[in-house]
CSV table of C-alpha atoms and ligand atoms in Angstrom, one decimal:
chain,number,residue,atom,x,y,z
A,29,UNK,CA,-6.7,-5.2,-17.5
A,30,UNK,CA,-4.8,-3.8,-20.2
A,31,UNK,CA,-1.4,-3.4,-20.0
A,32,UNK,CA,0.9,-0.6,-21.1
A,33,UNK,CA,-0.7,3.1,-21.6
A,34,UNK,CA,-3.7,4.1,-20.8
A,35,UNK,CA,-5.4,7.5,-20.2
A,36,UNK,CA,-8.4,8.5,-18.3
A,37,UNK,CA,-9.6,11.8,-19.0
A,38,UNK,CA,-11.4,13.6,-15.9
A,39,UNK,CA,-14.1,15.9,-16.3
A,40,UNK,CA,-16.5,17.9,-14.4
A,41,UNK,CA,-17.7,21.3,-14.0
A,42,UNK,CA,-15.8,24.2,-12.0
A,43,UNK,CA,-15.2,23.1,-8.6
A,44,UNK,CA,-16.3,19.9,-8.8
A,45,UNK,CA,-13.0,18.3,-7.3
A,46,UNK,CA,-10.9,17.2,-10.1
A,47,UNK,CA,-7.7,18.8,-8.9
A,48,UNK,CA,-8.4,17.2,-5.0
A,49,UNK,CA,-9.4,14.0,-6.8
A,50,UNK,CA,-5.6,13.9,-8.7
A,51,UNK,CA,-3.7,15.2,-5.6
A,52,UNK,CA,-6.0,12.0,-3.1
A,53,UNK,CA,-4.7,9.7,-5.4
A,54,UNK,CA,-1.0,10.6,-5.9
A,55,UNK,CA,-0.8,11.1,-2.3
A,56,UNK,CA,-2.3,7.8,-1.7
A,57,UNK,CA,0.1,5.4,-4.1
A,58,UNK,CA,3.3,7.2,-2.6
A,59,UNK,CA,2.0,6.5,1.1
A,60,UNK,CA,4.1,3.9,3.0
A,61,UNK,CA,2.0,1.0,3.9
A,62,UNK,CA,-1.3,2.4,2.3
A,63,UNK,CA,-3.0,-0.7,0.9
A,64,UNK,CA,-4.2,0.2,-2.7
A,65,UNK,CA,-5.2,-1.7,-5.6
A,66,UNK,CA,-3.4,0.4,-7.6
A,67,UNK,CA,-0.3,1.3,-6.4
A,68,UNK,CA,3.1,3.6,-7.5
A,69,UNK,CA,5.1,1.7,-10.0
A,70,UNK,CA,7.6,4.6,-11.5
A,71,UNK,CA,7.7,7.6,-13.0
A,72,UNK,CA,6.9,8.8,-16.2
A,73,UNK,CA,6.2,11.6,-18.4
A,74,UNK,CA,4.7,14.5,-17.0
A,75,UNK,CA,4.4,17.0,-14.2
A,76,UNK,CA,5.3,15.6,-11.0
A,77,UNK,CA,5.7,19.2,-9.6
A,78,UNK,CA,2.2,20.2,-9.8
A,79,UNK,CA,1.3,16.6,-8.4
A,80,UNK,CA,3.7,16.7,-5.5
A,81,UNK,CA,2.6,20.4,-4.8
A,82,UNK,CA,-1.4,19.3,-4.8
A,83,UNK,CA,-0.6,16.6,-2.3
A,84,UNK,CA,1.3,18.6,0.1
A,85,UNK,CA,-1.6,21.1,0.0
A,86,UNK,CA,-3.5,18.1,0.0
A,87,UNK,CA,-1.6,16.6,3.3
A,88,UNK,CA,-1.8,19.9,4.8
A,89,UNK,CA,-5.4,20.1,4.8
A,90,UNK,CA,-5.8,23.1,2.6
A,91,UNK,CA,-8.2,23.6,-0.7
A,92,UNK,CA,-6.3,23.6,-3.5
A,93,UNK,CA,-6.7,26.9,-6.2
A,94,UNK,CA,-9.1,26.9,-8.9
A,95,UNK,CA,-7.3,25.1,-11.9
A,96,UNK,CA,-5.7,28.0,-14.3
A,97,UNK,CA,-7.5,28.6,-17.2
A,98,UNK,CA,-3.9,29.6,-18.7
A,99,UNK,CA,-2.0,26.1,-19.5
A,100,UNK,CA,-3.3,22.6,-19.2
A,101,UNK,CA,-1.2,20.3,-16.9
A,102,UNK,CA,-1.3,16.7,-17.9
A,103,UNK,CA,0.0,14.4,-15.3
A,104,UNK,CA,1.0,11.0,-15.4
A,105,UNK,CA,1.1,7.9,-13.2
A,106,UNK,CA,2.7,4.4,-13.8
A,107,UNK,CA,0.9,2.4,-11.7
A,108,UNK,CA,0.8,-1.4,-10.9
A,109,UNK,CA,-2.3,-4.0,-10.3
A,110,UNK,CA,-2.2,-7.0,-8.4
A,111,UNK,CA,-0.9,-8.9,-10.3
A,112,UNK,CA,2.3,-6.6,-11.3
A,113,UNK,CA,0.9,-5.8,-14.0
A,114,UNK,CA,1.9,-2.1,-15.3
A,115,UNK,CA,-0.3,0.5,-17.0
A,116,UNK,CA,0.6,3.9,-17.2
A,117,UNK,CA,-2.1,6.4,-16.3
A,118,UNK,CA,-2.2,9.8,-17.8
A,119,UNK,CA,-5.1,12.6,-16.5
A,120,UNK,CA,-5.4,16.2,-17.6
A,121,UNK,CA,-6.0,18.2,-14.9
A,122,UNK,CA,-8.4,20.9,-16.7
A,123,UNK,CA,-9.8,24.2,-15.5
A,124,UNK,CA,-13.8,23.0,-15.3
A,125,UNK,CA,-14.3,26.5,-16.9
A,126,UNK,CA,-13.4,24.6,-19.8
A,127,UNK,CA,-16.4,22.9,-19.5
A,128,UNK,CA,-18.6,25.3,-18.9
A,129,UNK,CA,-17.4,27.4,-21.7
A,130,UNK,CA,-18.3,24.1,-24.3
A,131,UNK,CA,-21.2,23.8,-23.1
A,132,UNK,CA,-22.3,27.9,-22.4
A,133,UNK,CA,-20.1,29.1,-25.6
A,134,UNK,CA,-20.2,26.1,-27.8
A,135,UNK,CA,-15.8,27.1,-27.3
A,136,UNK,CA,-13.9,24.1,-27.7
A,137,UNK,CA,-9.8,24.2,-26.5
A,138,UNK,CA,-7.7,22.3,-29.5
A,139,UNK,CA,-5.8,20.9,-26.6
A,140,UNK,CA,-8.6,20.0,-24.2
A,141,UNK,CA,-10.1,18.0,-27.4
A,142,UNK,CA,-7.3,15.6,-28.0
A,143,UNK,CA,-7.3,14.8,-24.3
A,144,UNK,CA,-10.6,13.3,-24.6
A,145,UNK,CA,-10.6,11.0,-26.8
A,146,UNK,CA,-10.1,8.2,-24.0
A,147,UNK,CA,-12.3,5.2,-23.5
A,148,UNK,CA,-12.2,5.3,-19.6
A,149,UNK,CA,-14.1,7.9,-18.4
A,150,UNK,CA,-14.1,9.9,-15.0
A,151,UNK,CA,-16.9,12.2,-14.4
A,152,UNK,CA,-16.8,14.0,-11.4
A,153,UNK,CA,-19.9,16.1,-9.9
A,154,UNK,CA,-19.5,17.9,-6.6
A,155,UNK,CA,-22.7,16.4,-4.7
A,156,UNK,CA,-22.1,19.6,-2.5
A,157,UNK,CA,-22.9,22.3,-4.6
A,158,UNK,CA,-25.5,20.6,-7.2
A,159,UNK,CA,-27.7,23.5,-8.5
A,160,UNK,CA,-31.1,22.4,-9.0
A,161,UNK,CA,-33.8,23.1,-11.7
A,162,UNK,CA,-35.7,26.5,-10.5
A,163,UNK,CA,-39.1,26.5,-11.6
A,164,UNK,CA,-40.8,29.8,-12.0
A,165,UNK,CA,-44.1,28.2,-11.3
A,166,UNK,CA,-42.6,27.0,-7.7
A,167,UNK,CA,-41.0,31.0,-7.3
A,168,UNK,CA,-44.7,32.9,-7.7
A,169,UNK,CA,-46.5,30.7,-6.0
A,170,UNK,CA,-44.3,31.5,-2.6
A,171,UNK,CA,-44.3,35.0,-3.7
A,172,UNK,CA,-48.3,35.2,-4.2
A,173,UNK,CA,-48.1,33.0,-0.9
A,174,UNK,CA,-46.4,35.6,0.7
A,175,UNK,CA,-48.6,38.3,-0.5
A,176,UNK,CA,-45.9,39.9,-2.5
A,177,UNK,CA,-46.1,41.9,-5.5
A,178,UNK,CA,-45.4,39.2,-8.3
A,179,UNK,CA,-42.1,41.4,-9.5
A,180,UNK,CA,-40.9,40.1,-6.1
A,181,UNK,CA,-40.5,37.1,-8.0
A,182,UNK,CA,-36.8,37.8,-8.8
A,183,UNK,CA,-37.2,36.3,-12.1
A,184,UNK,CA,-34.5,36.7,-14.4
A,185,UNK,CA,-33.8,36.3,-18.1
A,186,UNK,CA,-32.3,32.3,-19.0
A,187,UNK,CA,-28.5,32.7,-19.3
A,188,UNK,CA,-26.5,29.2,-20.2
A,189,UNK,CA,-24.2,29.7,-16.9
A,190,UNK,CA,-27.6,29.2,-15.2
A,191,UNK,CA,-28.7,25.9,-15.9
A,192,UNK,CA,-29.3,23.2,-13.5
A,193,UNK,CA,-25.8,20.8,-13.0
A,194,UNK,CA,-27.3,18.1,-14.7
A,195,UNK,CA,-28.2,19.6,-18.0
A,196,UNK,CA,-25.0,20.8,-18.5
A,197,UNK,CA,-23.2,17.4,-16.8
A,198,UNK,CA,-25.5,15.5,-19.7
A,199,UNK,CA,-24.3,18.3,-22.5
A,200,UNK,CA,-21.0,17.2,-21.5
A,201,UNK,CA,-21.1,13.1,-22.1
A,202,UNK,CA,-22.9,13.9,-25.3
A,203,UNK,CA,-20.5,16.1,-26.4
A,204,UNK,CA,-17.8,13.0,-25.7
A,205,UNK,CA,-20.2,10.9,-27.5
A,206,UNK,CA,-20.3,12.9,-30.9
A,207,UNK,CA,-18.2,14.3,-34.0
A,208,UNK,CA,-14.9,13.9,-34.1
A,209,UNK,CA,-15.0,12.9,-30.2
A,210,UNK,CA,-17.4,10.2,-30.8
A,211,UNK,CA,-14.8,7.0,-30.5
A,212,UNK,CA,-17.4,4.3,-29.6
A,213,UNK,CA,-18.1,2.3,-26.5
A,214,UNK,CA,-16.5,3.8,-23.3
A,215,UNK,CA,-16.0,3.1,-20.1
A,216,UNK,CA,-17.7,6.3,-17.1
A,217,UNK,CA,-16.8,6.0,-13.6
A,218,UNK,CA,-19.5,8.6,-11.9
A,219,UNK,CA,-17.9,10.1,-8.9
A,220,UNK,CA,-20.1,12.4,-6.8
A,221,UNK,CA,-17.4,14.0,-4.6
A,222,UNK,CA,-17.5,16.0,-1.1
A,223,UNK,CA,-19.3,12.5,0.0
A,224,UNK,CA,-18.7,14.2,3.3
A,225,UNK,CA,-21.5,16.6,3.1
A,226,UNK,CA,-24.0,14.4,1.2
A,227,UNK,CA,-23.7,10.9,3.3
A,228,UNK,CA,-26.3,12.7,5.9
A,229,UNK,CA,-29.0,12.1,3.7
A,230,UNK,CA,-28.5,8.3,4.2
A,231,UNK,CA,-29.0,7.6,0.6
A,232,UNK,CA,-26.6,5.2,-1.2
A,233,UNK,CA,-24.7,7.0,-4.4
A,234,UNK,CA,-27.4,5.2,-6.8
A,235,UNK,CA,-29.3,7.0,-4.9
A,236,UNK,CA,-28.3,10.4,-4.8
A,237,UNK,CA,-27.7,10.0,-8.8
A,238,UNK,CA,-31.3,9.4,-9.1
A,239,UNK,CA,-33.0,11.8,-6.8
A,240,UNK,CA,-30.4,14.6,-7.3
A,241,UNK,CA,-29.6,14.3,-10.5
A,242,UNK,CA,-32.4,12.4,-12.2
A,243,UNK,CA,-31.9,14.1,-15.8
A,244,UNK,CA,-28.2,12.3,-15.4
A,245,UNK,CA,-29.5,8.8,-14.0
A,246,UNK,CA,-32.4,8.7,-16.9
A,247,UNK,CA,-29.5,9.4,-19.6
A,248,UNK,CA,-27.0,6.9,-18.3
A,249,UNK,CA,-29.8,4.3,-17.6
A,250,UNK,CA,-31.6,4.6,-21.2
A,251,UNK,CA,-28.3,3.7,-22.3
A,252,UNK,CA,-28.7,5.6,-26.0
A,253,UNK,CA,-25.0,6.2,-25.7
A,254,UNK,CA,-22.8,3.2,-25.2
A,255,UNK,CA,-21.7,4.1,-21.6
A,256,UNK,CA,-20.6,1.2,-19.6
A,257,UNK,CA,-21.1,3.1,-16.4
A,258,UNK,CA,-20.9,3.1,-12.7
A,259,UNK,CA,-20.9,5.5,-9.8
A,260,UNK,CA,-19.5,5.8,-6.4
A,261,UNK,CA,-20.0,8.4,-3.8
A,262,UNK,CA,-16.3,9.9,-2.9
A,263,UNK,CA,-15.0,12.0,0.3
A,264,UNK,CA,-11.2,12.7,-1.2
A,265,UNK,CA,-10.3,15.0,1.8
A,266,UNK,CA,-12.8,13.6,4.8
A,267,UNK,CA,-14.1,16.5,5.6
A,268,UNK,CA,-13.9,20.5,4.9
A,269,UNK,CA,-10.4,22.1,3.9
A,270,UNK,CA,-9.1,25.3,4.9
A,271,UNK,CA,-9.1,28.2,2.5
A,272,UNK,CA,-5.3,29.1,2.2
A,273,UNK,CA,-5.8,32.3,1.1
A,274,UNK,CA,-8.0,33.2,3.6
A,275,UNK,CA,-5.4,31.8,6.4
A,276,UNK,CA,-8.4,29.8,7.6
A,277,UNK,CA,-7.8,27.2,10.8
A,278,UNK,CA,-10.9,25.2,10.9
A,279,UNK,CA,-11.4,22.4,14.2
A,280,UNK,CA,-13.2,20.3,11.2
A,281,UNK,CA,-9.9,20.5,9.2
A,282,UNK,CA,-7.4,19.8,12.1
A,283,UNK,CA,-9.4,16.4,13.4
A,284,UNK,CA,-8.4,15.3,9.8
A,285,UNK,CA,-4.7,16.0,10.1
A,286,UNK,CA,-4.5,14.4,13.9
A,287,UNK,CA,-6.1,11.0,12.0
A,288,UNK,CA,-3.0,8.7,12.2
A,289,UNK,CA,-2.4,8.3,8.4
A,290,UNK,CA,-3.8,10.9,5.4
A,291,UNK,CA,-5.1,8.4,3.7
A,292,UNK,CA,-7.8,7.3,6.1
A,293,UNK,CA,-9.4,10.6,5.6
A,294,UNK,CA,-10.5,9.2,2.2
A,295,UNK,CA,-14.2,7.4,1.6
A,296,UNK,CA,-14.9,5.4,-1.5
A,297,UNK,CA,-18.3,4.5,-1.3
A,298,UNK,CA,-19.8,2.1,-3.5
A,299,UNK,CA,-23.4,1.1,-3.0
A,300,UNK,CA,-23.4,0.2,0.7
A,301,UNK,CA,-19.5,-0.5,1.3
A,302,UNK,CA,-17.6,1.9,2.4
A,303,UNK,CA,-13.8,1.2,1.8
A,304,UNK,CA,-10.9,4.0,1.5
A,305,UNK,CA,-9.1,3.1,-1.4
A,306,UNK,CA,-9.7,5.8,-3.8
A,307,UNK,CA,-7.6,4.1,-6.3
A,308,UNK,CA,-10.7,1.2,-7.0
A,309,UNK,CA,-12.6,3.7,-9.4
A,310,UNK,CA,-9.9,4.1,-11.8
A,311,UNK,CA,-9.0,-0.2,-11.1
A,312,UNK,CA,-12.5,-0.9,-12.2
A,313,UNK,CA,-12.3,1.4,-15.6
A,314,UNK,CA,-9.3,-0.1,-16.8
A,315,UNK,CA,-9.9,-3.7,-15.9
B,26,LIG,N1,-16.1,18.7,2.0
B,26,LIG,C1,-15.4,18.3,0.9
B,26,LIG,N2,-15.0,19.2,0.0
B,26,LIG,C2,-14.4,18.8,-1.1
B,26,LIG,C3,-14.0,17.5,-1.3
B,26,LIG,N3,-13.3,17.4,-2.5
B,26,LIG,C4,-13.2,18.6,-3.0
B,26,LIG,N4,-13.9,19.5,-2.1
B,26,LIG,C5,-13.9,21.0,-2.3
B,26,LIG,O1,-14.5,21.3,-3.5
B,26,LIG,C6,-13.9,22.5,-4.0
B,26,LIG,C7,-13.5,22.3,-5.5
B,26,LIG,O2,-12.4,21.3,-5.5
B,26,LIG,P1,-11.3,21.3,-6.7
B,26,LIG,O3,-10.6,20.0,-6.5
B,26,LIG,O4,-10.5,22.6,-6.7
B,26,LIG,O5,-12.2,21.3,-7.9
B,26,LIG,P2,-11.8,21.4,-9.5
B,26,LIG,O6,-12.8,20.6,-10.2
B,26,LIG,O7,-10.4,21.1,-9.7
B,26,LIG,O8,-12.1,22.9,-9.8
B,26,LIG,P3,-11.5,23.8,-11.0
B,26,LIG,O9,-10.1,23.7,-11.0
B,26,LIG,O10,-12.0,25.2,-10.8
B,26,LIG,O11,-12.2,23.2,-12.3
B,26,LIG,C8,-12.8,22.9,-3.1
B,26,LIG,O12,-13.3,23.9,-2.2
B,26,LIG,C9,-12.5,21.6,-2.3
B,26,LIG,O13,-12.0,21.8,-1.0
B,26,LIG,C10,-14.3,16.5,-0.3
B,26,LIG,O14,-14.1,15.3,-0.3
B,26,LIG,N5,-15.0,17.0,0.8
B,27,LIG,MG1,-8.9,22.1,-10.6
């Protein structure tokens, strides 16, 4: 473990669950009797207010709003291992349009840049809402099937915002991997989020990586960029949240809130084990 600072950047597309990831976390180290790995050590730079605001939305069993495009919040942590040990954990907490736009606009933000030039790693993919390679082939032959006039097909010209998750999740850790970003071995944790919705396919997260998202698993496993990886299958609210604009009430949501503590909402799932402590991840990148 190394002592003293340490930053982890978190990516992942729009939606993918960064912000509930951050606000999981905070809410889990500052929970009385919560038994964490990592746990709450002090204070440092950055900005607690958008932290302590996530994790009351967080508490409250509502969906946080889409990351601002306008104004990067970096947010800080000091944190403590087991053995007292202190190591101060600093995540940007970036709009995922971000992403898209690097990889759909070849845009880079200045700011965004110098944020990810840290050798621990979180990549987080929402395994809710992966959007799969269409094949055109697949398209006509149900249309022809069907007995439809082949301009039934709803084919439509290739647009970047189009492209399958993993092509552009792959884009990404290349990017990280070249130019001035390229900084040499690092360390990814592979978090596949809303575990909730994906767990009733009984496969394991190595499993989901490489049936799901094969393009990713074949570009981890070939290792041709030196990724020390690992991935874990994470639920960071237990369940579905209510859309607070909407003034939703969902039964889903409120059997969360009547659980006797937040945090046990939380699944970490790593191969078969299923634990709750959603601060192992980020123990295992910086150990
Ligand atoms: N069911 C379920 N949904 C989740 C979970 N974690 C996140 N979500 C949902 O996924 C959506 C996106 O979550 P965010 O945390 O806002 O994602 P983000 O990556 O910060 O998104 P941007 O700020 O737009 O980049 C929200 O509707 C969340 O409620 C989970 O553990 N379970
Ligand atoms: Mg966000």
């Amino acid at each position: 473990m190394i002592e003293g600072d340490l930053d982890i950047s978190i990516i992942g597309l729009p939606e993918s669950g960064k912000t509930t990831l951050l606000a999981a976390i905070w809410h889990v180290v500052r929970e009385g009797g919560s038994a964490t790995v990592l746990k709450f050590q002090g204070l440092s730079r950055g900005n607690y207010e958008h932290l302590n605001t996530l994790a009351v939305n967080w508490r409250r069993g509502k969906k946080p709003q889409r990351t601002q495009t306008s104004g990067m919040k970096l947010v800080s942590m000091r944190l403590k291992d087991v053995h007292e040990r202190t190591v101060s954990v600093s995540f940007p907490d970036i709009p995922g349009e971000d992403f898209s736009r690097m990889w759909e606009k070849r845009e880079f933000d200045e700011e965004t840049l110098k944020t990810l030039k840290t050798t621990a790693v979180v990549l987080v993919v929402n395994g809710d809402t992966i959007r799969f390679p269409a094949w055109i082939v697949d398209q006509m032959a149900i249309v022809k099937g069907a007995g439809l006039p082949v301009e039934e097909a709803g084919v439509v010209d290739w647009r970047a915002e189009l492209a399958p998750t993993q092509v552009k999740v792959v884009e990404l850790l290349q990017f990280l991997m070249s130019g001035e970003l390229n900084i040499g071995p690092r360390r990814l944790a592979v978090l596949i989020t809303a575990w909730d919705q994906v767990e009733g396919d009984g496969m394991n997260p190595a499993e989901i990586l490489a049936v799901k998202l094969p393009f990713l698993d074949q570009y981890l496993r070939n290792a041709r960029d030196p990724w020390t990886w690992r991935v874990w299958g994470i639920s960071a609210q237990g369940g579905v949240y209510e859309d607070q604009e909407k003034d939703e009430y969902l039964l889903e949501t409120e059997a969360l809130r009547d659980l006797d503590r937040p945090s046990d909402r939380i699944k970490v799932v790593d191969g078969e084990i299923v634990r709750s402590d959603i601060t192992l991840p980020l123990e295992w990148l910086i150990e």
